[in-house]
CSV table of C-alpha atoms in Angstrom, one decimal:
chain,number,residue,atom,x,y,z
A,567,MET,CA,2.5,-3.7,35.9
A,568,THR,CA,-0.4,-5.7,37.5
A,569,ILE,CA,-3.8,-4.1,38.7
A,570,HIS,CA,-3.3,-5.3,42.3
A,571,THR,CA,-5.1,-4.0,45.8
A,572,ASP,CA,-3.3,-0.9,46.8
A,573,LEU,CA,-3.6,0.6,43.6
A,574,LEU,CA,-7.3,0.1,43.3
A,575,THR,CA,-7.8,1.5,46.7
A,576,GLN,CA,-5.4,4.6,45.5
A,577,TYR,CA,-7.9,5.0,42.6
A,578,LYS,CA,-10.7,5.1,44.6
A,579,THR,CA,-9.5,7.2,47.3
A,580,ARG,CA,-8.4,9.6,44.3
A,581,PHE,CA,-11.8,9.3,42.9
A,582,GLU,CA,-13.8,10.1,46.0
A,583,GLY,CA,-11.7,12.7,46.9
A,584,ASN,CA,-12.8,14.9,44.3
A,585,ARG,CA,-16.7,16.3,44.8
A,586,GLU,CA,-17.3,17.2,41.7
A,587,ASN,CA,-17.2,13.3,40.4
A,588,GLN,CA,-19.9,12.6,42.8
A,589,VAL,CA,-22.1,14.8,41.2
A,590,ILE,CA,-21.2,14.1,37.6
A,591,LYS,CA,-21.2,9.9,38.0
A,592,GLY,CA,-24.9,10.7,39.1
A,593,ALA,CA,-25.8,12.7,35.8
A,594,ILE,CA,-24.1,10.2,33.7
A,595,ALA,CA,-25.7,7.6,35.1
A,596,LYS,CA,-28.8,8.9,34.6
A,597,VAL,CA,-28.6,10.3,31.3
A,598,GLY,CA,-25.3,9.1,29.4
A,599,ILE,CA,-21.9,10.4,29.0
A,600,ASN,CA,-23.1,12.5,25.9
A,601,THR,CA,-26.2,14.0,27.2
A,602,ALA,CA,-24.2,15.0,30.3
A,603,SER,CA,-21.5,16.6,28.8
A,604,LEU,CA,-23.4,18.5,25.7
A,605,ASP,CA,-22.3,22.2,25.7
A,606,ASN,CA,-25.7,24.2,26.3
A,607,ASP,CA,-24.3,27.0,24.0
A,608,LEU,CA,-24.3,24.8,20.8
A,609,LEU,CA,-27.4,26.3,19.6
A,610,ARG,CA,-26.1,29.4,20.4
A,611,ARG,CA,-23.2,29.1,17.9
A,612,HIS,CA,-25.5,27.5,15.0
A,613,PHE,CA,-28.2,29.7,13.6
A,614,PHE,CA,-28.8,27.7,10.6
A,615,SER,CA,-28.7,31.0,8.6
A,616,PHE,CA,-26.2,30.9,5.6
A,617,SER,CA,-25.0,34.0,3.5
A,618,GLU,CA,-24.4,31.7,0.4
A,619,GLU,CA,-27.0,28.8,-0.5
A,620,THR,CA,-27.8,26.7,-3.6
A,621,LYS,CA,-31.0,25.4,-4.7
A,622,ARG,CA,-31.9,21.8,-3.3
A,623,GLY,CA,-34.7,19.6,-3.3
A,624,GLU,CA,-37.0,18.2,-0.3
A,625,ILE,CA,-35.2,16.0,2.4
A,626,THR,CA,-34.7,12.5,1.3
A,627,ASN,CA,-34.6,9.4,3.7
A,628,GLN,CA,-32.1,6.3,3.0
A,629,GLN,CA,-34.0,4.5,5.7
A,630,ALA,CA,-32.1,1.3,7.2
A,631,SER,CA,-29.7,1.4,4.4
A,632,GLY,CA,-26.0,2.5,3.8
A,633,ARG,CA,-26.8,4.6,0.5
A,634,CYS,CA,-25.8,7.6,2.1
A,635,TRP,CA,-23.4,8.1,-0.9
A,636,MET,CA,-25.8,7.3,-3.5
A,637,PHE,CA,-28.3,9.4,-1.9
A,638,ALA,CA,-25.8,12.6,-1.6
A,639,ALA,CA,-24.7,12.1,-5.4
A,640,LEU,CA,-28.2,12.2,-6.8
A,641,ASN,CA,-29.3,14.8,-4.4
A,642,THR,CA,-26.5,16.8,-6.0
A,643,ALA,CA,-27.3,15.9,-9.4
A,644,ARG,CA,-31.2,16.6,-9.1
A,645,VAL,CA,-30.5,20.3,-8.8
A,646,GLY,CA,-29.8,20.7,-12.4
A,647,THR,CA,-32.4,18.4,-13.1
A,648,MET,CA,-34.9,20.7,-11.2
A,649,GLU,CA,-34.2,23.6,-13.3
A,650,ARG,CA,-34.5,21.6,-16.5
A,651,LEU,CA,-37.9,19.9,-15.5
A,652,ASN,CA,-38.9,23.5,-14.2
A,653,VAL,CA,-40.0,22.0,-10.9
A,654,GLU,CA,-40.0,22.4,-7.0
A,655,THR,CA,-38.4,19.4,-6.4
A,656,PHE,CA,-37.4,16.0,-7.5
A,657,GLU,CA,-35.9,12.8,-6.6
A,658,PHE,CA,-34.0,9.9,-8.6
A,659,SER,CA,-34.5,6.3,-7.7
A,660,GLN,CA,-31.9,5.4,-5.6
A,661,ASN,CA,-33.5,1.8,-5.8
A,662,TYR,CA,-32.2,1.7,-9.3
A,663,THR,CA,-28.9,2.8,-8.6
A,664,LEU,CA,-28.6,0.1,-6.1
A,665,PHE,CA,-29.5,-2.7,-8.0
A,666,TRP,CA,-26.5,-2.2,-10.0
A,667,ASP,CA,-23.9,-1.4,-7.3
A,668,LYS,CA,-24.8,-4.7,-6.1
A,669,LEU,CA,-24.5,-6.3,-9.6
A,670,GLU,CA,-21.2,-4.5,-10.1
A,671,LYS,CA,-19.4,-5.1,-6.8
A,672,ALA,CA,-20.5,-8.9,-7.2
A,673,ASN,CA,-18.6,-9.0,-10.7
A,674,TYR,CA,-15.8,-6.9,-9.3
A,675,PHE,CA,-15.5,-9.1,-5.9
A,676,LEU,CA,-15.5,-12.5,-8.2
A,677,ASP,CA,-12.9,-11.1,-10.6
A,678,SER,CA,-10.6,-10.0,-7.8
A,679,ILE,CA,-10.5,-13.7,-6.3
A,680,VAL,CA,-10.1,-15.2,-9.6
A,681,ASP,CA,-7.0,-12.7,-10.0
A,682,THR,CA,-5.8,-13.7,-6.2
A,683,VAL,CA,-6.3,-17.6,-6.9
A,684,GLU,CA,-2.6,-17.9,-6.1
A,685,GLU,CA,-2.4,-16.0,-2.7
A,686,ALA,CA,-2.3,-18.3,0.8
A,687,GLN,CA,-6.0,-18.8,2.2
A,688,ASN,CA,-4.6,-16.8,5.1
A,689,SER,CA,-2.9,-13.9,3.5
A,690,ARG,CA,-4.3,-10.5,4.6
A,691,ILE,CA,-5.7,-9.6,1.3
A,692,ILE,CA,-8.1,-12.6,0.6
A,693,ALA,CA,-9.1,-11.6,4.4
A,694,HIS,CA,-9.7,-8.1,3.0
A,695,LEU,CA,-11.8,-9.5,0.3
A,696,LEU,CA,-13.7,-11.8,2.2
A,697,MET,CA,-14.2,-9.4,4.7
A,698,ASP,CA,-17.6,-7.4,3.3
A,699,PRO,CA,-17.6,-8.1,-0.3
A,700,VAL,CA,-21.1,-6.5,-1.1
A,701,GLN,CA,-21.8,-3.7,1.7
A,702,ASP,CA,-23.9,-0.6,1.2
A,703,GLY,CA,-20.9,1.8,1.0
A,704,GLY,CA,-19.0,3.8,-1.6
A,705,GLN,CA,-17.2,6.3,-2.5
A,706,TRP,CA,-17.7,9.4,-5.1
A,707,ASP,CA,-15.7,7.5,-8.2
A,708,MET,CA,-17.6,4.3,-7.5
A,709,PHE,CA,-21.0,6.3,-8.0
A,710,SER,CA,-19.5,8.0,-11.2
A,711,GLY,CA,-18.7,5.0,-12.6
A,712,ILE,CA,-22.3,3.5,-12.4
A,713,LEU,CA,-23.7,7.0,-13.5
A,714,GLU,CA,-21.7,6.8,-16.4
A,715,LYS,CA,-22.8,2.9,-17.4
A,716,TYR,CA,-26.2,3.0,-16.2
A,717,GLY,CA,-27.5,6.3,-16.2
A,718,ALA,CA,-30.2,7.3,-13.7
A,719,VAL,CA,-34.3,7.3,-13.3
A,720,PRO,CA,-36.7,9.3,-11.5
A,721,LYS,CA,-38.1,7.4,-8.4
A,722,SER,CA,-41.4,6.7,-9.7
A,723,VAL,CA,-39.7,4.3,-12.3
A,724,MET,CA,-37.9,2.2,-10.1
A,725,PRO,CA,-39.5,2.9,-6.5
A,726,GLU,CA,-38.2,1.6,-3.2
A,727,THR,CA,-38.7,-2.0,-2.1
A,728,PHE,CA,-38.5,-3.5,1.1
A,729,HIS,CA,-34.8,-4.8,0.8
A,730,SER,CA,-33.6,-1.4,-1.1
A,731,SER,CA,-34.8,0.4,2.4
A,732,HIS,CA,-33.9,-2.5,4.7
A,733,THR,CA,-30.8,-3.8,3.4
A,734,ALA,CA,-29.4,-5.9,6.3
A,735,VAL,CA,-30.7,-9.5,5.2
A,736,LEU,CA,-30.0,-8.9,1.7
A,737,ASN,CA,-26.4,-8.1,2.2
A,738,LYS,CA,-26.3,-11.1,4.5
A,739,ILE,CA,-27.5,-13.7,1.9
A,740,LEU,CA,-25.5,-12.3,-1.1
A,741,THR,CA,-22.3,-12.0,1.1
A,742,ALA,CA,-22.9,-15.8,2.4
A,743,LYS,CA,-23.1,-16.8,-1.6
A,744,LEU,CA,-19.9,-14.7,-2.6
A,745,ARG,CA,-18.0,-16.6,0.1
A,746,GLU,CA,-19.2,-19.5,-0.9
A,747,PHE,CA,-18.5,-18.9,-4.6
A,748,ALA,CA,-15.1,-17.9,-3.7
A,749,SER,CA,-14.1,-20.9,-2.0
A,750,VAL,CA,-15.4,-22.8,-5.3
A,751,LEU,CA,-13.3,-20.9,-7.5
A,752,ARG,CA,-10.0,-21.1,-5.4
A,753,GLU,CA,-10.8,-24.8,-4.9
A,754,GLY,CA,-11.6,-25.0,-8.4
A,755,HIS,CA,-8.2,-23.4,-9.2
A,756,ASN,CA,-6.4,-25.6,-6.6
A,757,GLU,CA,-8.0,-28.9,-8.5
A,758,GLY,CA,-6.3,-27.5,-12.2
A,759,LYS,CA,-9.5,-26.1,-13.6
A,760,THR,CA,-8.6,-24.0,-16.5
A,761,ALA,CA,-9.0,-19.9,-16.5
A,762,GLU,CA,-11.9,-20.8,-19.0
A,763,GLU,CA,-13.8,-23.0,-17.0
A,764,LEU,CA,-13.3,-20.8,-13.9
A,765,ALA,CA,-14.7,-18.1,-15.8
A,766,ALA,CA,-18.1,-19.8,-16.9
A,767,LYS,CA,-18.4,-20.8,-13.2
A,768,LYS,CA,-18.0,-17.1,-12.4
A,769,GLU,CA,-20.7,-16.3,-15.1
A,770,GLU,CA,-23.5,-18.7,-13.5
A,771,MET,CA,-22.6,-17.3,-10.0
A,772,LEU,CA,-23.2,-13.9,-11.5
A,773,TYR,CA,-26.6,-14.9,-12.9
A,774,PHE,CA,-27.6,-16.0,-9.3
A,775,ILE,CA,-27.1,-12.7,-8.0
A,776,TYR,CA,-28.7,-10.9,-10.6
A,777,SER,CA,-31.4,-13.2,-10.0
A,778,VAL,CA,-31.5,-12.3,-6.2
A,779,LEU,CA,-31.4,-8.8,-7.1
A,780,VAL,CA,-34.5,-8.6,-9.1
A,781,LYS,CA,-36.4,-10.6,-6.9
A,782,ALA,CA,-35.8,-8.2,-4.1
A,783,LEU,CA,-35.0,-4.8,-5.7
A,784,GLY,CA,-37.1,-5.3,-8.8
A,785,GLU,CA,-36.7,-5.4,-12.6
A,786,VAL,CA,-34.5,-2.7,-13.9
A,787,PRO,CA,-35.9,-0.5,-16.8
A,788,GLU,CA,-34.3,-0.4,-20.0
A,789,GLU,CA,-36.2,2.4,-21.1
A,790,PHE,CA,-39.4,4.3,-19.5
A,791,THR,CA,-41.8,7.2,-20.0
A,792,TYR,CA,-42.2,9.9,-17.2
A,793,ASP,CA,-45.2,12.1,-16.9
A,794,TYR,CA,-45.0,15.1,-14.8
A,795,ARG,CA,-46.5,18.5,-14.0
A,796,ASP,CA,-44.2,21.5,-13.6
A,797,LYS,CA,-44.3,24.2,-11.0
A,798,ASP,CA,-46.3,26.1,-13.7
A,799,LYS,CA,-48.7,23.6,-13.2
A,800,ALA,CA,-48.0,22.5,-17.4
A,801,PHE,CA,-47.9,18.7,-18.3
A,802,HIS,CA,-45.1,17.5,-19.7
A,803,ARG,CA,-44.5,13.8,-20.9
A,804,ILE,CA,-40.8,12.2,-21.6
A,805,ALA,CA,-41.9,9.3,-23.7
A,806,LYS,CA,-39.4,6.3,-24.3
A,807,ILE,CA,-36.2,7.4,-22.9
A,808,THR,CA,-33.3,5.2,-21.7
A,809,PRO,CA,-31.5,5.8,-18.2
A,810,GLN,CA,-28.6,6.6,-19.9
A,811,GLU,CA,-30.1,9.0,-22.0
A,812,PHE,CA,-32.5,10.9,-19.1
A,813,PHE,CA,-29.2,11.4,-17.0
A,814,LYS,CA,-27.4,12.9,-20.2
A,815,GLN,CA,-30.3,15.4,-20.8
A,816,TYR,CA,-31.7,16.3,-17.5
A,817,VAL,CA,-28.7,16.2,-15.4
A,818,GLY,CA,-26.0,16.9,-18.1
A,819,TRP,CA,-22.9,16.4,-15.9
A,820,ASP,CA,-19.1,15.8,-17.5
A,821,LEU,CA,-18.2,13.2,-15.2
A,822,THR,CA,-14.4,13.4,-16.6
A,823,SER,CA,-14.7,17.2,-15.1
A,824,LEU,CA,-15.6,16.1,-11.5
A,825,VAL,CA,-12.4,15.4,-9.4
A,826,SER,CA,-12.3,14.2,-6.2
A,827,LEU,CA,-10.1,16.3,-3.4
A,828,LEU,CA,-8.8,14.7,-0.4
A,829,ASN,CA,-7.6,15.7,2.8
A,830,ALA,CA,-5.3,13.2,4.8
A,831,PRO,CA,-2.6,15.1,6.6
A,832,THR,CA,-0.7,11.7,7.3
A,833,SER,CA,2.9,11.7,6.8
A,834,ASP,CA,2.8,8.8,4.3
A,835,LYS,CA,0.6,10.6,1.9
A,836,PRO,CA,2.1,13.9,0.6
A,837,TYR,CA,0.2,16.7,-0.7
A,838,GLY,CA,-0.3,17.6,-4.4
A,839,LYS,CA,-0.1,13.5,-5.4
A,840,ALA,CA,-3.0,11.7,-6.8
A,841,TYR,CA,-4.0,8.2,-4.8
A,842,THR,CA,-5.8,4.9,-5.6
A,843,VAL,CA,-6.8,2.1,-3.2
A,844,LYS,CA,-6.2,-1.7,-4.6
A,845,TYR,CA,-9.1,-3.8,-4.9
A,846,LEU,CA,-11.7,-1.2,-4.3
A,847,GLY,CA,-14.1,-0.3,-7.2
A,848,THR,CA,-17.6,-1.1,-8.6
A,849,VAL,CA,-17.6,-1.1,-12.2
A,850,LYS,CA,-14.9,-3.5,-13.3
A,851,GLU,CA,-14.3,-1.0,-16.6
A,852,GLY,CA,-15.0,1.9,-15.2
A,853,GLN,CA,-12.3,4.7,-14.2
A,854,PRO,CA,-10.1,4.0,-10.9
A,855,ILE,CA,-10.7,5.4,-7.9
A,856,ARG,CA,-8.3,8.6,-7.9
A,857,TYR,CA,-8.1,11.3,-5.1
A,858,ILE,CA,-5.9,14.2,-5.0
A,859,ASN,CA,-4.6,15.0,-1.7
A,860,THR,CA,-4.7,18.8,-0.7
A,861,PRO,CA,-4.5,20.8,2.1
A,862,ILE,CA,-8.1,21.2,3.7
A,863,GLU,CA,-8.3,24.8,2.5
A,864,VAL,CA,-8.4,23.7,-0.9
A,865,LEU,CA,-11.2,21.7,-0.5
A,866,LYS,CA,-12.9,24.5,1.6
A,867,GLN,CA,-12.2,27.3,-1.0
A,868,ALA,CA,-13.6,24.8,-3.9
A,869,ALA,CA,-16.4,24.1,-1.9
A,870,ILE,CA,-17.2,27.7,-1.3
A,871,ASP,CA,-16.8,28.7,-5.1
A,872,SER,CA,-19.0,25.8,-6.0
A,873,ILE,CA,-21.7,26.9,-3.7
A,874,LYS,CA,-21.5,30.6,-4.9
A,875,ALA,CA,-22.1,29.2,-8.7
A,876,GLY,CA,-24.9,27.6,-7.2
A,877,GLU,CA,-23.8,24.1,-7.5
A,878,PRO,CA,-24.1,21.9,-4.4
A,879,VAL,CA,-21.0,19.4,-3.3
A,880,TRP,CA,-20.8,16.0,-2.4
A,881,PHE,CA,-18.4,15.4,0.6
A,882,GLY,CA,-17.3,12.6,2.8
A,883,CYS,CA,-16.9,12.6,6.8
A,884,ASP,CA,-16.8,11.2,10.1
A,885,VAL,CA,-20.1,12.2,11.0
A,886,GLY,CA,-20.3,10.2,14.1
A,887,GLN,CA,-17.4,12.3,15.7
A,888,MET,CA,-18.5,15.4,18.1
A,889,SER,CA,-21.8,15.6,16.0
A,890,GLU,CA,-25.5,15.8,17.8
A,891,ARG,CA,-27.9,14.1,15.7
A,892,GLU,CA,-31.3,15.6,17.1
A,893,SER,CA,-30.3,19.2,16.7
A,894,GLY,CA,-28.7,18.4,13.4
A,895,ILE,CA,-25.2,20.0,14.8
A,896,MET,CA,-21.4,19.0,13.9
A,897,ASP,CA,-19.3,21.0,16.0
A,898,GLU,CA,-15.7,20.4,17.4
A,899,ASN,CA,-17.0,21.5,20.8
A,900,THR,CA,-20.0,19.7,20.8
A,901,TYR,CA,-19.5,17.7,24.1
A,902,GLN,CA,-17.3,18.9,27.0
A,903,TYR,CA,-15.6,15.7,27.6
A,904,ASP,CA,-12.9,17.5,29.4
A,905,LEU,CA,-15.2,18.4,32.1
A,906,THR,CA,-17.3,15.6,32.5
A,907,LEU,CA,-14.7,12.7,32.1
A,908,GLY,CA,-11.4,14.9,33.4
A,909,GLU,CA,-10.0,14.8,29.9
A,910,GLY,CA,-11.1,16.1,26.5
A,911,LEU,CA,-10.3,13.6,23.2
A,912,ASN,CA,-7.3,15.2,22.3
A,913,MET,CA,-5.6,13.5,19.0
A,914,THR,CA,-4.8,15.4,15.8
A,915,LYS,CA,-6.6,14.9,12.5
A,916,ALA,CA,-3.2,12.8,11.4
A,917,GLN,CA,-3.1,10.8,14.8
A,918,ARG,CA,-6.9,9.6,14.3
A,919,LEU,CA,-6.2,8.3,11.0
A,920,ASP,CA,-3.0,6.6,11.6
A,921,TYR,CA,-4.5,5.1,14.8
A,922,GLY,CA,-7.9,3.9,13.5
A,923,GLU,CA,-9.8,6.5,15.6
A,924,SER,CA,-11.2,8.3,12.4
A,925,LEU,CA,-12.0,7.6,8.6
A,926,LEU,CA,-14.6,8.6,5.9
A,927,THR,CA,-18.0,7.2,7.1
A,928,HIS,CA,-21.0,9.0,5.7
A,929,ALA,CA,-21.7,11.4,2.7
A,930,MET,CA,-23.9,14.6,2.7
A,931,VAL,CA,-24.0,17.3,0.5
A,932,LEU,CA,-23.0,20.7,1.3
A,933,VAL,CA,-25.7,23.3,0.0
A,934,GLY,CA,-24.7,26.8,1.7
A,935,VAL,CA,-22.0,28.3,3.9
A,936,ASN,CA,-21.9,31.4,6.0
A,937,LEU,CA,-19.2,33.8,5.3
A,938,ASP,CA,-17.9,36.4,7.3
A,939,ASP,CA,-17.1,40.0,6.0
A,940,GLU,CA,-13.5,38.7,4.9
A,941,GLY,CA,-15.1,35.8,3.2
A,942,ASN,CA,-14.2,33.2,5.7
A,943,PRO,CA,-16.4,30.3,6.4
A,944,LEU,CA,-18.0,30.3,10.1
A,945,THR,CA,-20.5,27.5,9.4
A,946,TRP,CA,-22.0,25.1,6.5
A,947,LYS,CA,-25.4,24.1,5.5
A,948,VAL,CA,-25.4,20.4,5.0
A,949,GLU,CA,-28.2,18.4,3.2
A,950,ASN,CA,-28.6,15.0,4.8
A,951,SER,CA,-30.6,12.0,3.8
A,952,TRP,CA,-31.7,10.7,7.3
A,953,GLY,CA,-35.4,12.2,6.6
A,954,ASP,CA,-36.8,15.3,8.1
A,955,LYS,CA,-36.6,14.7,11.9
A,956,PRO,CA,-33.0,15.3,12.5
A,957,GLY,CA,-31.7,18.6,12.4
A,958,LYS,CA,-33.6,21.6,11.1
A,959,LYS,CA,-35.9,19.1,8.9
A,960,GLY,CA,-33.0,17.3,7.6
A,961,VAL,CA,-30.9,20.1,7.5
A,962,PHE,CA,-27.7,20.0,9.4
A,963,SER,CA,-24.9,23.0,10.6
A,964,MET,CA,-21.5,21.9,10.4
A,965,SER,CA,-18.5,24.7,12.4
A,966,ASP,CA,-15.7,25.4,10.0
A,967,ASN,CA,-13.6,23.9,12.6
A,968,TRP,CA,-15.3,20.8,12.5
A,969,PHE,CA,-14.8,20.8,8.8
A,970,ASP,CA,-11.1,21.0,9.4
A,971,GLU,CA,-11.4,18.0,11.7
A,972,PHE,CA,-13.5,15.5,10.3
A,973,THR,CA,-14.1,16.3,6.7
A,974,TYR,CA,-12.0,14.1,4.4
A,975,GLN,CA,-13.2,14.3,0.8
A,976,VAL,CA,-15.4,16.6,-1.7
A,977,ALA,CA,-16.3,16.1,-5.0
A,978,VAL,CA,-16.2,19.3,-7.3
A,979,ASP,CA,-15.6,20.6,-11.0
A,980,LYS,CA,-12.1,20.6,-11.9
A,981,LYS,CA,-12.7,24.5,-12.7
A,982,TYR,CA,-12.8,25.3,-9.1
A,983,VAL,CA,-9.5,23.9,-8.3
A,984,ALA,CA,-6.1,25.4,-9.1
A,985,ASP,CA,-3.8,23.8,-11.8
A,986,LYS,CA,-1.1,23.3,-9.2
A,987,TRP,CA,-3.4,20.7,-7.7
A,988,LEU,CA,-4.8,19.1,-10.7
A,989,LYS,CA,-1.2,18.4,-12.4
A,990,ALA,CA,-1.2,15.3,-10.0
A,991,LEU,CA,-3.7,13.5,-12.3
A,992,ASP,CA,-1.2,13.8,-15.0
A,993,GLU,CA,1.5,11.9,-12.8
A,994,PRO,CA,1.9,8.3,-11.8
A,995,VAL,CA,-1.0,7.5,-9.4
A,996,ILE,CA,0.2,5.9,-6.2
A,997,GLU,CA,-1.4,3.0,-5.0
A,998,LEU,CA,-2.7,2.3,-1.5
A,999,GLU,CA,-3.0,-0.6,0.4
A,1000,PRO,CA,-6.9,-2.3,0.2
A,1001,TRP,CA,-6.6,-1.5,4.6
A,1002,ASP,CA,-5.9,2.2,4.0
A,1003,PRO,CA,-7.8,4.9,6.1
A,1004,MET,CA,-8.5,6.2,2.3
A,1005,GLY,CA,-10.2,3.2,1.2
A,1006,SER,CA,-13.1,3.3,3.8
A,1007,LEU,CA,-16.5,3.9,2.7
A,1008,ALA,CA,-19.4,5.9,3.5
A,1009,MET,CA,-22.3,3.9,4.5
A,1010,VAL,CA,-23.7,5.3,7.8
A,1011,ARG,CA,-27.4,5.0,8.3
């Protein structure tokens, strides 16, 4: 079929024959598709009142960086720290964990390049590795590995710098050098250099990355002293403690007890199985990424049980779908495209994954849920990391149907998950290709 004059005339006549189109095109031209399509009853469905809530600290701001997954994890962790320190609020240094994430990602990338030197230059795997080797994004298990190895520090111990809050230029330079290093390693292999020679070369490359990170993000503390006043105005000093010790004493998580639940209702990923993604990781020697794929109801019940126990929940979702940033509302009916455009967006969750329309893009924290009289969730209280201007001073409201459609992952304690799902961890883990949708990283700013 070709687009010919008769067809265009037919389209024009058909469009102009509908008088509603004349009004709608004027509205869209003036304010845009989303504003013209916004459901005016949206606020009436979201009261920002929740029957179950956890404690939380003050709203944080990832600024012009894609560190949402770090902010979400540290905001989840800080609730226990606030109780142990007896303070109203607390914030971990996201710059500290960013430093180690960048360095570990660079190391992981260079090792992956060495591991794949026999692959053709135009192979899909090499193209994938070179695409975005040291971006800001990540997933729960990647951050768990950083906490396990490096611990965490209060924000005042390693405060923000320009490039921790504005990562674009830093990422561009690191990416350019890592691609250059990849060419050197692969060409060195082709020239017959030994594995030992390549390893020595890689060590020098990693030093360059380290030096850039120190210049851009600052020196990382090996030991520190932390002074503070608690909410009773009593002064305290935690003297000469390492980041690893601080994490163990003032967060106290057993990271091995936390599990990542996935909801990917596609035919290629049966429920009740554990999955990982090839060439996806941060800490090379850390626990590989693992998800248990389960029905969405399993994710929701685990989150509800965790919230009832006072424990916030890290979760990953596709935040750009049917969400209104200014009001802080995520609702499956946010935009009435069927009324303004003539058709709505009608793909199922599985179809959106299979056809590239949706994947995990952002991580936040579930800090509350509004349950009906039968215990079913109506709306969810969400702590975001975009500062206090969006939503209700940084807090978002998510409808339960939006959870069904656009939430993909939660990290919870194993005690909130039935054994029938946990047994997947005792079985062989299924490897997914690097470009599988479940290999996407949370990194929306």
